[in-house]
Amino acid sequence: MMAVGRSGGTVLLLCFSFFALVTAESPYRFFDWNVTYGDIYPLGVRQQGILINGQFPGPDIHSVTNDNLIINVHNSLDEPFLISWNGVQNRRNSYVDGMYGTTCPIPPRTNYTYILQVKDQIGSFYYFPSLAFHKAAGGFGGIRILSRPGIPVPFADPAGDYTVLIGDWYKTNHTDLKARLDRGRKLPSPDGILINGRSNGATLNVEQGKTYRLRISNVGLQNSLNFRIQNHRMKLVEVEGTHTMQTMFSSLDVHVGQSYSILITADQSPRDYYVVASSRFTDKIITTTGILRYSGSSTSASGPMPGGPTIQIDWSLNQARAIRTNLTASGPRPNPQGSYHYGLIPLIRTIVFGSSAGQINGKQRYGINSVSFVPADTPLKLADFFKISGVYKINSISDKSTGGGLYLDTSVLQVDYRTFIEIVFENKENIVQSYHLNGYSFWVVGMDGGQWNTGSRNGYNLRDAVSRSTVQVYPKSWTAIYIALDNVGMWNLRSEFWARQYLGQQLYLRVFTTSTSLRDEYPIPKNSRLCGRAKGRHTRPL
């Protein structure tokens, strides 16, 4: 955390002006980031990586519920750049969400200051670069949001708190991967797996008898991963901002885009132990190791690495169903998480999204409800604000899975603010999929094999389903979620398989209200960059 540096003075005044209006009582944290290319060697060969302040992975963001985060990003690359905040809801302010549908890219050799507030949130998340397949080069890092003083947490303070970023990785530079996709070709299987940017040797230091928190995020491009630690059990305590029932696991499936917090107790003899991450549901199982190192250890990790599941779907499904909300624990506020009885709220609408893969004009594409998303020439949120016609059409995608052939469009589905809806993700393909919705968390009320129908609701968990922002859908299966639409804006819903997202498996939910009250949506930030057909226009004064 640093004070804002060069090019930041004017923007800093704008930040204070903005937050004087909306969140004057909340603390500020300032970050100054320089984004550069640099040589990295995660799999033993030189690659062009994306570094933040010279780091790969990038620096962690540490914050507390309701903090204002002022993040001044200097783009020292030779191409536009954007950062998005996986799991941070940016309440009432989708202008800073960091996806191209909401935010203009930062041009080369310029800077932009993100003005975020982690309003009413706790938990473990991460940030990542959202443009041009940059995610395959780095530029990601952990986000932790601690509870405010006085808000009870359902476990004792750990002796240490570690960010653990796991993900699959290619030896090929991101520019070549992007070029392959642009030619309409699929990506090959990844070459390896990284733990905190290393294929082997990432180390977590512990002292015997003490308990530690590990915040695990899968920041990779396509593979579900299984995480485990030799001779140590893991107690799950939090999932993407929700305190969970404290279930013990010997290993944990972490699907692409997901984040978990576990507690481990250093209750073994003081030596080194393997930390293992391996691919799930792949023909060839890829494995990497790190080290859990006890203080004073003089003995290297040895013996067989702890085994984990490989292709078993039922194992993963049963584990997912076992992850439930701790109803008596406090969340970001002192009231118990179970005080919101989501299972008693009438549904206003059911939306069914089905994925598909195919070719358009001889090139590989992916889609949702037959629409393969193509970006517009102007961020959709700016087109809304400036009332620029012709950028996109509202409801350019059906709210039901059509089963028709793929076609190109800028898919936007309008939903009404302050309604309670159900979304069903159908997966008729033979892969495990993973979906993320920006701006929200949702209740994962059900998942099962086969075709979803209204009778499937009889098996829903309407009491203590986990609330999160990224969910998996198993092969030939469905997953159902409930959402309270309480966050006005334009929000990206996407596949977390990054090649599929890049080639069209995404859309935007336009959460709409006719109100102009600041209680519903903040005005466009005065420092917003304008691009496309919004360039040259003026934001209204604050």
XYZ file of C-alpha atoms in Angstrom:
542
model
C 0.000 0.000 0.000
C 1.445 3.343 -1.057
C 0.505 6.963 -1.465
C -0.537 7.931 -4.977
C 2.498 8.902 -6.999
C 3.109 10.488 -10.367
C 0.148 11.648 -12.443
C -2.053 11.069 -9.408
C -2.584 14.546 -7.918
C -5.563 15.645 -9.962
C -7.124 12.224 -9.771
C -6.600 12.179 -6.004
C -8.709 15.338 -5.668
C -11.401 13.728 -7.787
C -11.330 10.689 -5.539
C -11.872 12.794 -2.437
C -14.630 14.720 -4.206
C -16.409 11.511 -5.143
C -16.182 9.882 -1.747
C -17.074 13.038 0.147
C -20.414 12.549 -1.561
C -20.967 8.885 -0.816
C -18.642 7.288 1.754
C -16.947 9.988 3.798
C -17.037 7.925 6.995
C -15.043 4.965 5.623
C -11.224 4.673 5.677
C -9.077 5.033 2.562
C -6.286 2.808 1.333
C -4.024 4.040 -1.459
C -2.157 1.875 -3.959
C 0.184 2.925 -6.756
C 0.814 0.219 -9.350
C 3.105 0.193 -12.367
C 2.177 -2.482 -14.912
C 5.102 -3.651 -17.053
C 6.317 -6.549 -19.135
C 9.139 -8.600 -17.688
C 10.896 -11.911 -18.133
C 9.476 -14.741 -16.044
C 10.419 -18.438 -15.896
C 7.529 -20.242 -14.148
C 7.960 -23.456 -16.160
C 11.703 -23.161 -16.681
C 11.604 -21.292 -19.997
C 11.714 -17.549 -20.506
C 8.350 -15.905 -21.123
C 7.020 -12.379 -21.361
C 5.066 -11.875 -18.172
C 2.904 -9.016 -16.926
C 4.260 -7.641 -13.651
C 2.778 -5.199 -11.160
C 5.460 -3.190 -9.378
C 7.907 -5.797 -10.640
C 6.027 -8.669 -8.995
C 4.621 -11.892 -10.444
C 2.022 -12.588 -9.159
C 1.057 -9.044 -8.293
C 0.850 -7.559 -4.772
C -2.019 -8.456 -2.466
C -4.727 -5.968 -1.605
C -5.420 -5.968 2.129
C -8.587 -4.187 3.240
C -11.409 -4.092 5.778
C -15.174 -4.072 5.164
C -16.339 -0.724 3.695
C -12.805 0.534 2.977
C -12.325 2.844 0.004
C -9.566 1.542 -2.285
C -7.813 4.156 -4.413
C -5.731 2.189 -6.931
C -3.667 4.265 -9.357
C -2.675 2.003 -12.260
C 0.104 3.115 -14.635
C -0.003 1.187 -17.896
C 3.604 0.824 -19.050
C 2.689 -1.835 -21.619
C 2.543 -1.135 -25.345
C -1.190 -1.978 -25.510
C -4.392 -1.064 -23.631
C -4.931 -2.660 -20.235
C -7.762 -3.208 -17.745
C -8.006 -4.795 -14.311
C -11.176 -6.394 -12.953
C -11.915 -7.432 -9.372
C -13.224 -10.996 -9.142
C -15.855 -11.109 -6.395
C -15.691 -7.419 -5.400
C -19.238 -6.191 -5.956
C -18.533 -2.494 -6.654
C -21.982 -1.726 -5.336
C -23.899 0.938 -7.273
C -20.802 1.577 -9.380
C -20.337 -0.787 -12.337
C -18.395 1.996 -14.099
C -15.221 0.779 -12.322
C -15.854 -2.951 -12.722
C -12.895 -3.278 -15.088
C -14.541 -5.242 -17.894
C -14.701 -3.744 -21.387
C -18.497 -3.637 -21.230
C -18.302 -1.117 -18.383
C -14.878 0.525 -18.348
C -12.653 2.058 -21.024
C -9.174 0.519 -21.272
C -6.126 2.377 -19.975
C -4.091 3.422 -23.043
C -0.351 2.711 -23.127
C 1.888 5.103 -21.175
C -1.045 6.601 -19.256
C -2.645 5.944 -15.888
C -6.114 5.558 -14.436
C -7.220 5.613 -10.803
C -9.821 3.040 -9.822
C -12.105 4.221 -7.027
C -13.566 1.154 -5.336
C -15.392 0.512 -2.110
C -15.588 -2.964 -0.595
C -19.038 -2.180 0.748
C -20.629 -4.774 3.027
C -18.154 -7.485 2.052
C -15.688 -9.798 3.750
C -13.662 -12.665 2.391
C -11.159 -13.892 -0.169
C -11.060 -12.752 -3.796
C -8.572 -11.801 -6.504
C -7.958 -9.295 -9.298
C -6.882 -10.053 -12.866
C -6.324 -8.363 -16.261
C -9.474 -8.644 -18.361
C -8.339 -7.634 -21.885
C -6.549 -9.323 -24.781
C -5.783 -12.638 -23.063
C -3.446 -10.798 -20.653
C -4.546 -13.190 -17.901
C -2.305 -15.833 -19.504
C 0.713 -13.611 -18.735
C 0.072 -12.698 -15.097
C -1.135 -9.383 -13.726
C -3.242 -11.106 -11.071
C -3.088 -11.012 -7.278
C -5.059 -11.711 -4.129
C -7.687 -9.549 -2.424
C -8.584 -10.045 1.224
C -11.345 -8.155 3.024
C -11.205 -8.494 6.793
C -14.131 -8.003 9.155
C -14.436 -4.680 10.951
C -13.304 -4.545 14.591
C -16.113 -5.714 16.825
C -17.733 -7.950 14.207
C -17.372 -11.539 15.438
C -15.547 -14.060 13.234
C -16.374 -17.745 13.815
C -12.789 -18.835 14.423
C -9.792 -17.587 16.361
C -7.294 -15.276 14.704
C -4.794 -17.462 12.844
C -1.062 -17.242 13.457
C -0.610 -16.370 9.774
C -2.702 -15.597 6.713
C -1.438 -16.714 3.281
C -2.654 -16.013 -0.248
C -2.328 -19.152 -2.389
C -2.907 -18.543 -6.095
C -3.128 -21.756 -8.110
C -3.741 -22.111 -11.818
C -2.815 -23.891 -15.010
C -0.131 -22.318 -17.196
C 1.276 -22.358 -20.736
C 4.894 -22.022 -21.812
C 3.626 -20.089 -24.821
C 3.451 -16.291 -24.561
C -0.018 -14.805 -24.185
C 0.306 -12.995 -27.531
C 0.747 -16.304 -29.341
C -2.165 -17.901 -27.466
C -4.367 -14.955 -28.399
C -3.269 -15.150 -32.044
C -4.184 -18.832 -32.096
C -7.670 -18.057 -30.802
C -8.043 -15.174 -33.271
C -7.356 -17.639 -36.071
C -10.279 -19.701 -34.830
C -8.293 -22.546 -33.294
C -8.687 -24.161 -29.898
C -5.945 -24.021 -27.297
C -3.957 -27.155 -26.482
C -3.811 -28.524 -22.958
C -1.828 -26.383 -20.499
C 1.812 -27.248 -19.879
C 1.811 -27.076 -16.101
C 0.316 -25.761 -12.883
C 1.619 -22.900 -10.747
C 1.359 -22.219 -7.032
C 2.012 -18.528 -6.381
C 3.781 -18.188 -9.717
C 6.050 -21.226 -9.337
C 5.789 -24.717 -10.780
C 7.738 -26.177 -7.852
C 9.076 -24.771 -4.629
C 6.459 -22.268 -3.456
C 6.852 -22.333 0.325
C 4.466 -21.718 3.215
C 6.250 -21.304 6.561
C 4.569 -22.483 9.767
C 5.381 -23.118 13.426
C 4.443 -26.340 15.125
C 1.191 -26.182 17.103
C -0.138 -23.049 15.419
C -3.076 -22.611 13.009
C -2.889 -20.760 9.691
C -5.387 -19.433 7.164
C -4.842 -20.158 3.479
C -6.847 -18.144 0.940
C -6.836 -20.313 -2.184
C -7.929 -18.930 -5.575
C -7.864 -20.691 -8.938
C -6.609 -17.925 -11.238
C -5.951 -20.265 -14.152
C -7.376 -20.406 -17.648
C -9.372 -23.627 -17.881
C -8.637 -26.473 -15.467
C -10.388 -27.339 -12.235
C -7.697 -28.134 -9.677
C -7.551 -30.250 -6.543
C -5.570 -28.838 -3.602
C -4.167 -30.838 -0.693
C -1.352 -30.887 1.879
C 0.560 -33.990 2.883
C -0.509 -35.358 6.300
C -2.681 -32.314 7.050
C -6.452 -31.932 7.116
C -8.051 -28.695 5.940
C -10.950 -26.967 7.689
C -13.081 -24.953 5.261
C -14.194 -21.657 6.860
C -15.075 -19.217 4.059
C -16.087 -19.227 0.406
C -16.022 -15.961 -1.571
C -17.314 -13.848 1.285
C -19.500 -16.381 3.112
C -18.519 -18.039 6.380
C -19.218 -21.737 5.912
C -19.939 -24.672 8.160
C -16.485 -25.746 9.285
C -16.135 -29.019 7.423
C -12.890 -30.969 7.341
C -11.479 -32.088 3.987
C -8.381 -34.031 2.996
C -8.439 -32.325 -0.407
C -10.494 -29.583 -2.040
C -11.677 -29.077 -5.619
C -11.190 -25.448 -6.681
C -12.819 -24.747 -10.036
C -11.637 -21.959 -12.319
C -12.315 -18.531 -10.824
C -13.238 -19.814 -7.371
C -11.808 -18.786 -3.982
C -11.780 -20.639 -0.654
C -10.378 -20.057 2.834
C -9.134 -22.996 4.856
C -7.497 -23.376 8.252
C -4.654 -25.823 8.758
C -3.011 -26.667 12.054
C 0.691 -27.491 12.090
C 0.185 -30.619 14.197
C 2.821 -32.899 12.673
C 6.500 -33.435 13.400
C 8.628 -30.433 12.309
C 9.820 -31.111 8.781
C 8.769 -30.243 5.206
C 5.506 -31.514 3.694
C 4.238 -31.485 0.130
C 1.602 -28.963 -0.926
C -0.044 -30.383 -4.058
C -2.236 -28.978 -6.825
C -3.336 -31.303 -9.629
C -5.685 -31.059 -12.570
C -9.171 -32.531 -12.458
C -11.230 -34.131 -15.246
C -8.315 -34.177 -17.721
C -6.979 -37.044 -19.835
C -3.475 -36.348 -18.574
C -3.220 -35.389 -14.917
C -0.870 -32.435 -14.392
C 0.591 -32.017 -10.905
C 2.761 -29.458 -9.171
C 4.094 -29.235 -5.636
C 4.980 -26.608 -3.097
C 6.294 -26.981 0.432
C 4.744 -26.550 3.879
C 7.865 -25.872 5.953
C 7.890 -26.122 9.729
C 10.138 -23.735 11.618
C 13.456 -25.427 12.306
C 12.883 -28.113 9.693
C 15.983 -29.891 8.457
C 14.151 -32.699 6.663
C 12.981 -32.349 3.077
C 9.536 -33.494 2.011
C 9.574 -37.174 1.200
C 7.419 -40.224 0.719
C 4.523 -40.503 -1.701
C 2.712 -37.309 -2.482
C -0.831 -37.277 -1.090
C -3.229 -38.731 -3.606
C -6.282 -36.894 -4.825
C -9.267 -37.430 -7.072
C -8.684 -37.322 -10.813
C -11.730 -37.743 -13.075
C -14.439 -38.613 -10.534
C -17.467 -36.348 -11.007
C -19.553 -37.753 -8.133
C -16.734 -37.092 -5.660
C -16.655 -33.428 -6.661
C -20.445 -33.077 -6.737
C -20.799 -34.539 -3.251
C -18.119 -32.209 -1.924
C -19.855 -29.212 -3.483
C -23.161 -30.172 -1.860
C -21.404 -30.452 1.514
C -20.338 -26.789 1.444
C -23.012 -24.863 3.333
C -23.453 -21.481 4.983
C -22.836 -21.074 8.703
C -26.220 -19.554 9.579
C -25.227 -18.341 13.045
C -21.964 -16.635 12.043
C -21.835 -12.935 11.299
C -20.962 -11.747 7.821
C -19.812 -8.184 7.124
C -22.472 -6.969 9.561
C -23.123 -8.209 13.111
C -26.412 -9.914 12.241
C -26.165 -13.663 11.506
C -25.790 -14.779 7.896
C -28.949 -16.884 8.291
C -31.145 -13.877 9.053
C -31.838 -13.459 5.316
C -34.320 -16.212 4.490
C -33.739 -16.493 0.760
C -35.782 -19.682 0.501
C -38.985 -17.873 1.499
C -38.819 -15.139 -1.142
C -41.121 -15.617 -4.172
C -39.349 -15.952 -7.515
C -40.215 -13.281 -10.069
C -38.432 -14.821 -13.046
C -36.551 -17.927 -14.155
C -33.709 -17.603 -16.666
C -32.100 -20.642 -18.263
C -28.629 -20.287 -19.784
C -27.186 -23.072 -21.909
C -23.640 -23.181 -23.244
C -22.667 -24.237 -26.730
C -19.588 -24.608 -28.905
C -19.331 -24.508 -32.666
C -17.945 -22.783 -35.725
C -18.908 -19.458 -37.221
C -17.351 -18.601 -40.578
C -14.969 -21.507 -40.156
C -13.657 -20.328 -36.772
C -14.140 -21.773 -33.321
C -16.651 -19.858 -31.197
C -18.538 -20.393 -27.932
C -21.830 -18.987 -26.773
C -24.695 -18.810 -24.318
C -28.243 -19.430 -25.562
C -26.868 -19.578 -29.109
C -25.336 -16.075 -28.950
C -21.565 -15.742 -29.249
C -20.697 -12.408 -27.670
C -18.770 -9.781 -29.631
C -17.632 -6.560 -27.918
C -19.231 -3.324 -29.061
C -17.207 -0.289 -30.152
C -18.150 1.512 -26.924
C -18.472 0.181 -23.356
C -22.127 -0.668 -22.831
C -22.399 1.215 -19.557
C -21.126 4.403 -21.191
C -23.561 3.947 -24.071
C -26.325 3.802 -21.473
C -25.142 6.896 -19.634
C -24.707 9.038 -22.751
C -27.801 7.538 -24.442
C -25.795 6.503 -27.520
C -28.045 4.488 -29.798
C -26.929 1.550 -31.908
C -24.212 0.261 -29.583
C -26.273 -2.716 -28.441
C -29.852 -3.902 -28.216
C -31.571 -4.672 -24.934
C -32.650 -8.327 -24.701
C -30.464 -9.315 -27.637
C -30.265 -12.744 -26.026
C -33.116 -15.035 -25.015
C -33.714 -15.858 -21.359
C -34.236 -19.518 -22.282
C -31.801 -22.037 -23.716
C -32.738 -22.219 -27.403
C -30.632 -25.077 -28.692
C -30.193 -23.309 -32.033
C -27.053 -22.619 -34.011
C -24.467 -20.070 -32.893
C -24.553 -16.502 -34.163
C -22.653 -13.304 -33.295
C -24.149 -10.430 -31.315
C -23.482 -8.149 -28.341
C -25.687 -10.020 -25.895
C -27.389 -7.978 -23.169
C -30.306 -9.223 -21.067
C -32.308 -6.739 -19.004
C -33.485 -7.691 -15.524
C -35.400 -5.520 -13.067
C -33.827 -3.985 -10.011
C -35.100 -5.216 -6.629
C -36.494 -8.461 -7.955
C -35.614 -11.993 -6.892
C -34.794 -14.389 -9.712
C -33.580 -17.879 -10.483
C -30.877 -18.663 -13.035
C -30.308 -22.208 -14.239
C -27.046 -23.048 -16.011
C -27.444 -26.032 -18.323
C -24.363 -27.883 -19.510
C -24.966 -30.395 -22.286
C -21.260 -30.655 -23.017
C -18.742 -33.190 -21.690
C -16.635 -30.754 -19.665
C -16.964 -29.154 -16.234
C -17.823 -25.492 -16.707
C -17.454 -22.527 -14.372
C -19.462 -19.273 -14.412
C -18.905 -15.951 -12.668
C -21.271 -12.996 -12.244
C -19.726 -9.611 -11.496
C -21.444 -7.311 -9.013
C -23.189 -10.056 -7.074
C -23.082 -13.096 -4.900
C -25.808 -15.702 -5.278
C -27.149 -18.768 -3.490
C -26.202 -22.080 -5.104
C -29.488 -23.851 -4.388
C -29.053 -26.967 -6.495
C -26.921 -28.987 -8.904
C -27.475 -32.383 -10.432
C -27.070 -34.489 -13.547
C -29.485 -34.612 -16.457
C -31.995 -32.039 -17.697
C -33.352 -29.380 -15.344
C -37.139 -29.000 -15.007
C -39.446 -27.298 -12.525
C -39.617 -30.507 -10.532
C -35.893 -30.170 -9.886
C -36.772 -27.470 -7.342
C -37.991 -30.184 -4.992
C -34.340 -30.982 -4.301
C -33.169 -27.402 -3.757
C -31.400 -26.349 -0.569
C -33.581 -23.452 0.585
C -32.049 -23.106 4.027
C -28.246 -22.946 4.109
C -26.953 -22.942 0.520
C -23.595 -21.260 0.142
C -23.590 -17.724 -1.259
C -20.760 -17.036 -3.715
C -19.964 -15.413 -7.079
C -18.465 -18.311 -9.097
C -20.093 -21.701 -9.569
C -19.297 -24.928 -11.434
C -21.622 -26.890 -13.715
C -20.763 -30.553 -14.162
C -20.911 -32.389 -17.524
C -24.409 -33.217 -18.808
C -25.721 -31.453 -15.690
C -27.298 -28.268 -14.384
C -26.703 -25.802 -11.571
C -29.384 -23.464 -10.187
C -28.798 -20.194 -8.333
C -31.026 -17.592 -6.660
C -30.133 -13.889 -6.906
C -31.535 -10.809 -5.177
C -31.063 -8.090 -7.816
C -30.027 -5.302 -5.458
C -27.109 -3.790 -7.404
C -27.977 -1.496 -10.325
C -25.575 -1.541 -13.252
C -24.201 -3.444 -16.219
C -22.678 -6.700 -14.981
C -20.639 -9.291 -16.858
C -21.730 -12.941 -16.662
C -19.056 -15.161 -18.165
C -17.410 -18.498 -18.476
C -14.256 -18.575 -16.395
C -12.655 -20.804 -19.045
C -10.744 -17.919 -20.509
C -10.596 -19.104 -24.126
C -14.353 -19.673 -24.075
C -14.947 -16.239 -22.546
C -12.650 -14.634 -25.131
C -14.467 -16.403 -27.987
C -17.956 -15.441 -26.923
C -19.215 -17.352 -23.865
C -20.313 -14.309 -21.926
C -23.086 -11.712 -21.757
C -24.116 -8.684 -19.729
C -26.997 -8.424 -17.280
C -28.452 -4.925 -17.341
C -29.938 -4.475 -13.871
C -32.326 -1.658 -14.601
C -34.222 0.958 -12.629
C -35.860 4.218 -13.657
C -34.694 5.822 -10.414
C -31.900 8.398 -10.455
C -31.361 8.281 -6.687
C -27.811 7.954 -5.356
C -29.225 5.271 -3.088
C -29.644 3.142 -6.197
C -26.649 4.085 -8.365
C -23.744 6.490 -8.088
C -23.114 8.983 -10.898
C -20.386 8.235 -13.405
C -17.014 8.965 -11.759
C -15.674 12.299 -12.924
C -12.295 10.742 -13.748
C -13.828 8.075 -16.023
C -11.965 7.494 -19.256
C -14.118 7.883 -22.344
C -13.586 5.866 -25.498
C -15.397 4.688 -28.602
C -18.457 6.798 -29.360
C -18.363 8.230 -25.845
C -15.036 9.946 -26.507
C -15.215 13.728 -26.326
C -18.360 13.785 -24.222
C -18.446 15.155 -20.707
C -19.372 13.472 -17.459
C -21.789 15.435 -15.335
C -20.236 17.352 -12.432
C -20.400 15.831 -8.977
